[in-house]
Coordinates of C-alpha atoms in Angstrom, one line a residue:
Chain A
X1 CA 78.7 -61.9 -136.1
X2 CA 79.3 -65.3 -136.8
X3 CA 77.5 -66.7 -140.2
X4 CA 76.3 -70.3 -140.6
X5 CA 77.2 -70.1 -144.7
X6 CA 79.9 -68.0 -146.8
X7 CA 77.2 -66.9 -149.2
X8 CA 74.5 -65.3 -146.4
X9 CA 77.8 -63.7 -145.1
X10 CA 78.9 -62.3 -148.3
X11 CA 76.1 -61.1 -149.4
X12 CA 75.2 -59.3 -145.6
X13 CA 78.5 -57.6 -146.4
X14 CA 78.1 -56.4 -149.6
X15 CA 74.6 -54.8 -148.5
X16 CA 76.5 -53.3 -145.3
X17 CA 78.6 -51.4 -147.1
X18 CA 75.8 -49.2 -148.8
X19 CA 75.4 -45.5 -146.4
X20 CA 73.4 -45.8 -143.1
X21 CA 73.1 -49.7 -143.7
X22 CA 74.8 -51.6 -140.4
X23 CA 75.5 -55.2 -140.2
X24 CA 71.8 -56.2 -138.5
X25 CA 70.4 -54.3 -140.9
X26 CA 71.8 -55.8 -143.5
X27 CA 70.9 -58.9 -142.4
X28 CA 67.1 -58.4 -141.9
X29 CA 67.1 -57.4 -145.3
X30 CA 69.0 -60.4 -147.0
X31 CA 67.1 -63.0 -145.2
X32 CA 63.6 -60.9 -145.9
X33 CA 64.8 -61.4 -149.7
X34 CA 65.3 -65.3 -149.5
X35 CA 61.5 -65.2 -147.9
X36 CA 60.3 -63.3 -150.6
X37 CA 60.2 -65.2 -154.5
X38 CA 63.2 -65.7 -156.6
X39 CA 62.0 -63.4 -158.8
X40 CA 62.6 -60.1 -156.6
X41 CA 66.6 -60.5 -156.0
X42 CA 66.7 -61.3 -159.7
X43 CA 64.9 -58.4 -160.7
X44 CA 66.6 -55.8 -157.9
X45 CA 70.4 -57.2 -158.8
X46 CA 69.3 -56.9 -162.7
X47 CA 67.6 -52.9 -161.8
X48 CA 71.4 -51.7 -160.4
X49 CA 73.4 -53.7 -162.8
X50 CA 72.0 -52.3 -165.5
X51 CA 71.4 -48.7 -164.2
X52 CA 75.8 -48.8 -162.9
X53 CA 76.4 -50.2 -166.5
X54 CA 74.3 -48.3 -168.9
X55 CA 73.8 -45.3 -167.0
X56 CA 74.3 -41.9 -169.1
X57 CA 74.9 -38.2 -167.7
X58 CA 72.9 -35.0 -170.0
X59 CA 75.9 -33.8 -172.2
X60 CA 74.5 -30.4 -171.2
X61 CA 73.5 -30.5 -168.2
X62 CA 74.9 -33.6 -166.3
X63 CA 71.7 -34.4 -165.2
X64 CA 71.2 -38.6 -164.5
X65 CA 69.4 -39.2 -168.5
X66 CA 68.6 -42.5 -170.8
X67 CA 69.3 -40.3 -174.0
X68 CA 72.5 -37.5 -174.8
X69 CA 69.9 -34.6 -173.9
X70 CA 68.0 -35.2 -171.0
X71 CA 64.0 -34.1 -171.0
X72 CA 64.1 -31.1 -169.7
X73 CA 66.9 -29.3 -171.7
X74 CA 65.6 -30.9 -175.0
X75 CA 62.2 -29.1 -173.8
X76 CA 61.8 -26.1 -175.9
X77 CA 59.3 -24.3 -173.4
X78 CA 61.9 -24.0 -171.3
X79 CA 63.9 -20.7 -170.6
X80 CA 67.8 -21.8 -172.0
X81 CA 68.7 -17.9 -170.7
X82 CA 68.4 -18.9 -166.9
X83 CA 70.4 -21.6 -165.6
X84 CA 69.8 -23.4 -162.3
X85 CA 73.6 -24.4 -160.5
X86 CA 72.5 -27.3 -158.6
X87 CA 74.9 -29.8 -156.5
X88 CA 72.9 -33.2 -157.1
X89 CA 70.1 -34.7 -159.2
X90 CA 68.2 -34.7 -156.2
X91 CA 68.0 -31.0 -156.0
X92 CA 66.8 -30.8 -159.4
X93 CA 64.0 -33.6 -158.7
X94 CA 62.8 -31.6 -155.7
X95 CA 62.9 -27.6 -157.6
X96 CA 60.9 -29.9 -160.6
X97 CA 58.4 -30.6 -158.2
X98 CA 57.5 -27.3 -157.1
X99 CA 56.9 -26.2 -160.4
X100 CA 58.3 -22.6 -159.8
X101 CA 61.1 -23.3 -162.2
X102 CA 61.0 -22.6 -166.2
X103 CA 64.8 -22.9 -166.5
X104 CA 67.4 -25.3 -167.1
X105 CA 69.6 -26.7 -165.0
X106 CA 73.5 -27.5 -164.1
X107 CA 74.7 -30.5 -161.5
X108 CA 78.0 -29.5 -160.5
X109 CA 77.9 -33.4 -159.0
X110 CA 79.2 -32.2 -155.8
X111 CA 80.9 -29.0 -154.0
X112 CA 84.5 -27.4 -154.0
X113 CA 85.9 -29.3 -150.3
X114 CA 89.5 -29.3 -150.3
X115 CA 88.9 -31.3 -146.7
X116 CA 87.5 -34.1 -149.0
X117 CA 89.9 -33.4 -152.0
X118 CA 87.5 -32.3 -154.3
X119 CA 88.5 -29.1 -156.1
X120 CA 87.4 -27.4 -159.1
X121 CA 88.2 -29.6 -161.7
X122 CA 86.4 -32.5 -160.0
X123 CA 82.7 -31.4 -160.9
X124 CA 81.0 -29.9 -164.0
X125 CA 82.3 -26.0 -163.7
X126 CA 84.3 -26.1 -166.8
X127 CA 81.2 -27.1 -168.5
X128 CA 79.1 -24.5 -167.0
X129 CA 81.6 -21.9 -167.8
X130 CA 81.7 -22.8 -171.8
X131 CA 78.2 -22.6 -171.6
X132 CA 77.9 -19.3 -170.2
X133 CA 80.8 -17.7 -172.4
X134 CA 78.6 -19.1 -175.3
X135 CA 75.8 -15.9 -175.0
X136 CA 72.6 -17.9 -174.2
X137 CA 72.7 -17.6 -170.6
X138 CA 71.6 -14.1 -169.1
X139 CA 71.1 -15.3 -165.5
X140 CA 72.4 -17.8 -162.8
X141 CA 70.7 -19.4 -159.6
X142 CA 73.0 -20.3 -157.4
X143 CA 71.1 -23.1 -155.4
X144 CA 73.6 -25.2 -153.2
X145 CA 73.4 -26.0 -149.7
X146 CA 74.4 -22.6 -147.4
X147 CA 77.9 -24.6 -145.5
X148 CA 81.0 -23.4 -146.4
X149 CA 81.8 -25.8 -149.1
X150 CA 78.6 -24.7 -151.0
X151 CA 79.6 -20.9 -150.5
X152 CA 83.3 -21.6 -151.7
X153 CA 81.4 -23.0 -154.7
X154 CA 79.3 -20.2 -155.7
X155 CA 82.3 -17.5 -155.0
X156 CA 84.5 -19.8 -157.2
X157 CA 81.9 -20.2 -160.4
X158 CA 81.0 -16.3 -159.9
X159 CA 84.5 -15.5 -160.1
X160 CA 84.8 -17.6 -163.3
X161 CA 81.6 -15.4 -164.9
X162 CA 83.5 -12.0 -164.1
X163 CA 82.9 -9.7 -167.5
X164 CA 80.8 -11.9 -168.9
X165 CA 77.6 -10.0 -167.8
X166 CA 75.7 -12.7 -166.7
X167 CA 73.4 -11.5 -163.6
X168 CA 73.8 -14.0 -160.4
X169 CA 71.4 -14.8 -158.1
X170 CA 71.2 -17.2 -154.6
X171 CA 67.7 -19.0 -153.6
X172 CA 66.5 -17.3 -150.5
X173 CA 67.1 -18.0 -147.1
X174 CA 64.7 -17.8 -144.4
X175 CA 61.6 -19.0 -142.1
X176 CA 59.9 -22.5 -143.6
X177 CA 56.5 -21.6 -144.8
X178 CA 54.4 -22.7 -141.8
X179 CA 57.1 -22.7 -139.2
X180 CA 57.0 -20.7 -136.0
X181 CA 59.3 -17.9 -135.6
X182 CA 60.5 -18.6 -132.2
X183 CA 62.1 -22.2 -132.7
X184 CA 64.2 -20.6 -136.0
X185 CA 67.9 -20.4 -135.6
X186 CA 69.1 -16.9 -135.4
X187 CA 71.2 -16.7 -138.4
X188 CA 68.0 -18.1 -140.3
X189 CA 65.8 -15.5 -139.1
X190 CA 68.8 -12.5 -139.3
X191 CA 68.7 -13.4 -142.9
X192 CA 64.9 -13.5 -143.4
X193 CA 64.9 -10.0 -141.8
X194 CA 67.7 -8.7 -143.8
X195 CA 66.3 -9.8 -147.2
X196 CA 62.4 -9.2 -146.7
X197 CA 60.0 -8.9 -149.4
X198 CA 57.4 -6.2 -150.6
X199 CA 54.4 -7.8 -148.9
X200 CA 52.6 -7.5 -152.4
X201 CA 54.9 -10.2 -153.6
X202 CA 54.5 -12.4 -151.1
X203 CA 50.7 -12.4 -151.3
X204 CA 51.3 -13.2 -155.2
X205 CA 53.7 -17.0 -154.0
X206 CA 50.9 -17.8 -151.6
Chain B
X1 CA 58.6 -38.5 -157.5
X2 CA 59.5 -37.6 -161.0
X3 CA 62.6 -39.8 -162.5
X4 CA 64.6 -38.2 -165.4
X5 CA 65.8 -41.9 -166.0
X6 CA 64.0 -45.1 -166.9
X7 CA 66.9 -46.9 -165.4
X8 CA 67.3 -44.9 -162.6
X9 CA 63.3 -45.1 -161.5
X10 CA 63.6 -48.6 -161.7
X11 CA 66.7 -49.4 -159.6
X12 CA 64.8 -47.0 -156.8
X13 CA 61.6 -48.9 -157.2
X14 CA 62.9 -52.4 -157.0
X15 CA 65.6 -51.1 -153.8
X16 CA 62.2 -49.1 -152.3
X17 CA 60.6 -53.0 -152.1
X18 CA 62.9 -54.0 -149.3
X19 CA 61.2 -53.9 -145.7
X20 CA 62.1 -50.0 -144.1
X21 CA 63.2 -48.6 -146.9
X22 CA 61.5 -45.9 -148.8
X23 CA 61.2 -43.9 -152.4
X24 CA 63.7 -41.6 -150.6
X25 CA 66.2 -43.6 -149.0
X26 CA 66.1 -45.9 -152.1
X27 CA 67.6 -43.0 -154.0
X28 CA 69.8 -42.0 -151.6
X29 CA 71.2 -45.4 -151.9
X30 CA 71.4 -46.0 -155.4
X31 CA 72.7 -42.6 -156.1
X32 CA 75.4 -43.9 -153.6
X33 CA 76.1 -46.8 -155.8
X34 CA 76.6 -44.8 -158.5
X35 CA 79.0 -42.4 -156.9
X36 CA 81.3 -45.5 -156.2
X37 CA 83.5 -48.0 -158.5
X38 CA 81.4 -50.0 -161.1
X39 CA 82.9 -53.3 -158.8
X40 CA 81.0 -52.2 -156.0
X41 CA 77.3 -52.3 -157.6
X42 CA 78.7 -55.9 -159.5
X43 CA 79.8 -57.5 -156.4
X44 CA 76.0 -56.5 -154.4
X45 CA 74.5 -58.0 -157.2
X46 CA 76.0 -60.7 -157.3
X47 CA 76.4 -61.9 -153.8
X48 CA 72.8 -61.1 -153.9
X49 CA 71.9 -63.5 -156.7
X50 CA 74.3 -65.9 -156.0
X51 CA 72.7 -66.4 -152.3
X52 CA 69.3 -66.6 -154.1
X53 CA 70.4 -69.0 -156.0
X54 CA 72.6 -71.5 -154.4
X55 CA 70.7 -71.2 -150.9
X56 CA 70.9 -74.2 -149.0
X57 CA 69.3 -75.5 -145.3
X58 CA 70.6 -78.0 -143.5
X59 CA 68.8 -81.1 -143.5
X60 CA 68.9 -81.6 -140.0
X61 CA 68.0 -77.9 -138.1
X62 CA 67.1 -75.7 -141.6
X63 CA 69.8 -73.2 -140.7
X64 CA 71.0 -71.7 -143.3
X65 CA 74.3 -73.9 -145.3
X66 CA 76.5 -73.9 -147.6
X67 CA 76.6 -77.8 -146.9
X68 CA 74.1 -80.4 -146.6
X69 CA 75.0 -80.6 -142.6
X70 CA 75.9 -77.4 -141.3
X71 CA 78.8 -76.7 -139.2
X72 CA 76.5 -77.3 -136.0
X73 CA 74.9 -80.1 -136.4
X74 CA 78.2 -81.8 -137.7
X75 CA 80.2 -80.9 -134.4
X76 CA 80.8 -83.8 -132.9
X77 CA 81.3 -82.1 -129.5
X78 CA 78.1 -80.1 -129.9
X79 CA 75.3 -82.4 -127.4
X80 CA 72.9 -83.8 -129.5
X81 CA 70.3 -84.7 -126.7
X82 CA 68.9 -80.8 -126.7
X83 CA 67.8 -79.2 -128.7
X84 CA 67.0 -75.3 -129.0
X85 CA 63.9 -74.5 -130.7
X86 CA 64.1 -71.3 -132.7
X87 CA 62.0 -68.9 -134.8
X88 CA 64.5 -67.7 -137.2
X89 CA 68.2 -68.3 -137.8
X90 CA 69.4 -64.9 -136.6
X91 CA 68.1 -66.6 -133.0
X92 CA 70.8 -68.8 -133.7
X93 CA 73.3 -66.3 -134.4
X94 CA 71.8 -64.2 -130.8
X95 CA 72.7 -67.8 -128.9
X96 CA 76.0 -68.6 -130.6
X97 CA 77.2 -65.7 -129.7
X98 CA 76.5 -66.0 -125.7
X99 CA 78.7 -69.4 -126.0
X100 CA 76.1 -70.6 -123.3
X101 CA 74.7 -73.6 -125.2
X102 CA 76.5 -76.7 -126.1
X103 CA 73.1 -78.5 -128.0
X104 CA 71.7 -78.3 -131.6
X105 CA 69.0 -76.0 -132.7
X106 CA 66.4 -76.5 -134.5
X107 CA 65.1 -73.3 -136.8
X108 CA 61.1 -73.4 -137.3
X109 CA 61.5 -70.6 -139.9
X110 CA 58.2 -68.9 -138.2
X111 CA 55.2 -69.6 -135.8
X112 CA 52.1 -70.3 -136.1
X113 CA 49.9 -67.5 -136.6
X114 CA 46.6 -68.3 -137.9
X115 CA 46.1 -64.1 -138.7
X116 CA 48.5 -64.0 -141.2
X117 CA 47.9 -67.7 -142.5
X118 CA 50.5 -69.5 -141.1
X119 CA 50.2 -72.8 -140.2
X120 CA 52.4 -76.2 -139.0
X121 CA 52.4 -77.6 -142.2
X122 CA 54.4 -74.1 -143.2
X123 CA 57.1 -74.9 -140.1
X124 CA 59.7 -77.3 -140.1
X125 CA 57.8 -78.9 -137.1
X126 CA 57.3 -82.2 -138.6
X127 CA 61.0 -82.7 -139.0
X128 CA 61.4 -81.3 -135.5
X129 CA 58.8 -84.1 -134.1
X130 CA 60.4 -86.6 -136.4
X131 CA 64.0 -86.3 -135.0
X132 CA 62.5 -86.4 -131.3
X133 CA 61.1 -89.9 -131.9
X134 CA 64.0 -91.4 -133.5
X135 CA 65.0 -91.1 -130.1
X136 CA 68.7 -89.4 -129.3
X137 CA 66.5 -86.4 -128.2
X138 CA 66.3 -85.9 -124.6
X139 CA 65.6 -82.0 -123.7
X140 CA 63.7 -79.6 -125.9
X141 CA 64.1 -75.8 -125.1
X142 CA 61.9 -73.3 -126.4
X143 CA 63.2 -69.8 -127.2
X144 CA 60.6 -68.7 -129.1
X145 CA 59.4 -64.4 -128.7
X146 CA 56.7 -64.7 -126.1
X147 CA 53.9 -63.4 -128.2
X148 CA 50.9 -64.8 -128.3
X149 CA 51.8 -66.5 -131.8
X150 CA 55.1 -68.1 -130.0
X151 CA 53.2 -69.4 -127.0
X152 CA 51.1 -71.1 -129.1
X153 CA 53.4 -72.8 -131.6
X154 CA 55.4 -73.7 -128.0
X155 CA 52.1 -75.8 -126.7
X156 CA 51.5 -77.1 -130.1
X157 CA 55.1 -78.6 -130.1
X158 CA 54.5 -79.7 -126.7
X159 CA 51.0 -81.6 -127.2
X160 CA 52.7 -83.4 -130.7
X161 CA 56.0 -84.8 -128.4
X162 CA 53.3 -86.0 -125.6
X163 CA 54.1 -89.6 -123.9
X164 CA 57.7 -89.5 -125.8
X165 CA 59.6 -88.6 -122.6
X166 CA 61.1 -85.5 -123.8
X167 CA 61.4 -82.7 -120.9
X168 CA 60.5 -79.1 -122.7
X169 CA 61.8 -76.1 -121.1
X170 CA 61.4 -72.4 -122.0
X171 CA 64.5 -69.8 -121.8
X172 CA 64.0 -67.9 -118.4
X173 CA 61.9 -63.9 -118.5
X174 CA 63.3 -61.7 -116.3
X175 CA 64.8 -58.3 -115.9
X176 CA 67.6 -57.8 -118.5
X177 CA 71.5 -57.8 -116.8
X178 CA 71.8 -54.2 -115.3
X179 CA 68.1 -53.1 -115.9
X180 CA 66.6 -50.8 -112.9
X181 CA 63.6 -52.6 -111.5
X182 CA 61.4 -49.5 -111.3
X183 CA 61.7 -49.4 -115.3
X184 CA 60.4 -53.2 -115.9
X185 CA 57.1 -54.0 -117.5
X186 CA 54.8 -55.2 -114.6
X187 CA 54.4 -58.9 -116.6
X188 CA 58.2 -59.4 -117.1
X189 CA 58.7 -58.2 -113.2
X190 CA 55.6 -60.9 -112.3
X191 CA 57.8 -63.7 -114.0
X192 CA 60.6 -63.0 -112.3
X193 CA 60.3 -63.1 -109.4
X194 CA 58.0 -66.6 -109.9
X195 CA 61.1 -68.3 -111.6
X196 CA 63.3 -66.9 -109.0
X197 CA 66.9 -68.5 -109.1
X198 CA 68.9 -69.6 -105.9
X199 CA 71.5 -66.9 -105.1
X200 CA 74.4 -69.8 -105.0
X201 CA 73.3 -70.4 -108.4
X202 CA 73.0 -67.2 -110.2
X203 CA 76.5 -66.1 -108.7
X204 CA 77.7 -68.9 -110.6
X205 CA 76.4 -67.2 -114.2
X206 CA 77.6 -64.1 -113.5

């Protein structure tokens, strides 16, 4: 692509190196800024300057936060005995909005991939540890994504809990609520067999 | 969606206000940003403001310039007798990059569309008509979508330049290079075969 002015072209390439963004894209969205008022670039360039310089993590549970303790571990209706293991903030934004959960939380910030060259001491697991060898916590969810990376990272932490006698538990797998049984994949539907529940439960979820 | 950061909810907000991109992908970017050297978010921002700011059009087509003349328009080898009439400067950049077109453009930053409130006085057509009847001008070419908003901007060019001597063309419909015929849209197969080419000339494009 050949650009009439340095600044359009440096500023298309900035925007194409964000995930899933390509070069035309980039472009429709630069020139839909200059069309728009002054005011919008201002305030989006202000919004991720300040959120890249001033952001802050939950000293507890690494959770994205304004403050050292984010909301939902300063919340003292919350159950401190069972802890959520969670890869990324997002997962903790999406089990919030189901309302189902009374716990806290723990963002590992990513899993164990030694094909990426992340190992242990790249996310939050020491931190989880010294917070289970203080006595609080009486039961872990494991709720990472089922690949191999995410099952590495469970084996790994639950290794790290051994003796500690802290009960371990993984979200279930199975059929979407709503979804037909013929179009599931069969490992999907092995599972969902394999790990059924008492139909009396399941008429208390619904 | 339920934000645990003030910062972070606005960063998503603002990035969400950009045409095609939503609450979700918003996050998925700025989470990205986060994930990646503090010189990364700086540099977006500032290309972004910095383009904002410093914008300039050339005073002769509006393309977008760093200089008061952009590199087109100050090519001495570039024919200033015709001139391309375009919507938008990425038409430039589509042309430009066929190498096909030794004129000058001319960019009308939109077309008239009465719907959405746009009328000449909004266009750059009075500098358009202006440079026609100073004279060098001696082809105008419209490459304008054909929409019922680009026909109509096309004939109101047209009626303005009346009794100057200018000849007006518009870029050729047809079936795209390498298309099947039995795939064409019966309007775009009409038109071409109306504006058929003579074989000794289209051998001579290809």
């Amino acid at each position: 692509m050949e650009f009439s002015s340095k600044l359009l072209e440096n500023a298309v390439y900035e925007m194409s190196q964000l995930p899933g963004i390509g070069k035309r894209t980039a472009l429709r969205l630069v020139l839909h800024l200059l069309k728009q008022p002054d005011q919008q670039t201002k305030r989006l360039a202000t919004a991720l300057q300040r959120l890249r310089e001033e952001i802050k993590f939950c000293t507890s549970c690494h959770n994205i936060s304004d403050v050292a303790l984010c909301e939902i571990c300063a919340n003292p209706k919350r159950d401190e005995s069972v802890i959520c293991v969670v890869e990324d903030i997002r997962d903790v934004m999406a089990i919030e909005n189901t309302g189902q959960f009374t716990g806290l939380y723990h963002v590992l910030g990513g899993k164990i991939s030694p094909m990426e060259g992340i190992g242990p001491q790249d996310l939050t697991i020491a931190s989880l540890v010294s917070k289970a060898k203080n006595g609080a916590v009486k039961e872990l969810i494991f709720a990472l994504s089922s690949t191999m990376e995410g099952d590495t990272t469970n084996f790994y932490i639950y290794k790290q809990l051994e003796g500690l006698g802290i009960s371990t538990s993984t979200i279930a797998r199975g059929i979407s609520v709503g979804d037909e049984l013929e179009y599931a994949d069969e490992v999907t539907l092995g599972r969902s067999i394999l790990n059924r529940v008492p139909f009396e439960n399941s008429m208390k979820m619904s």
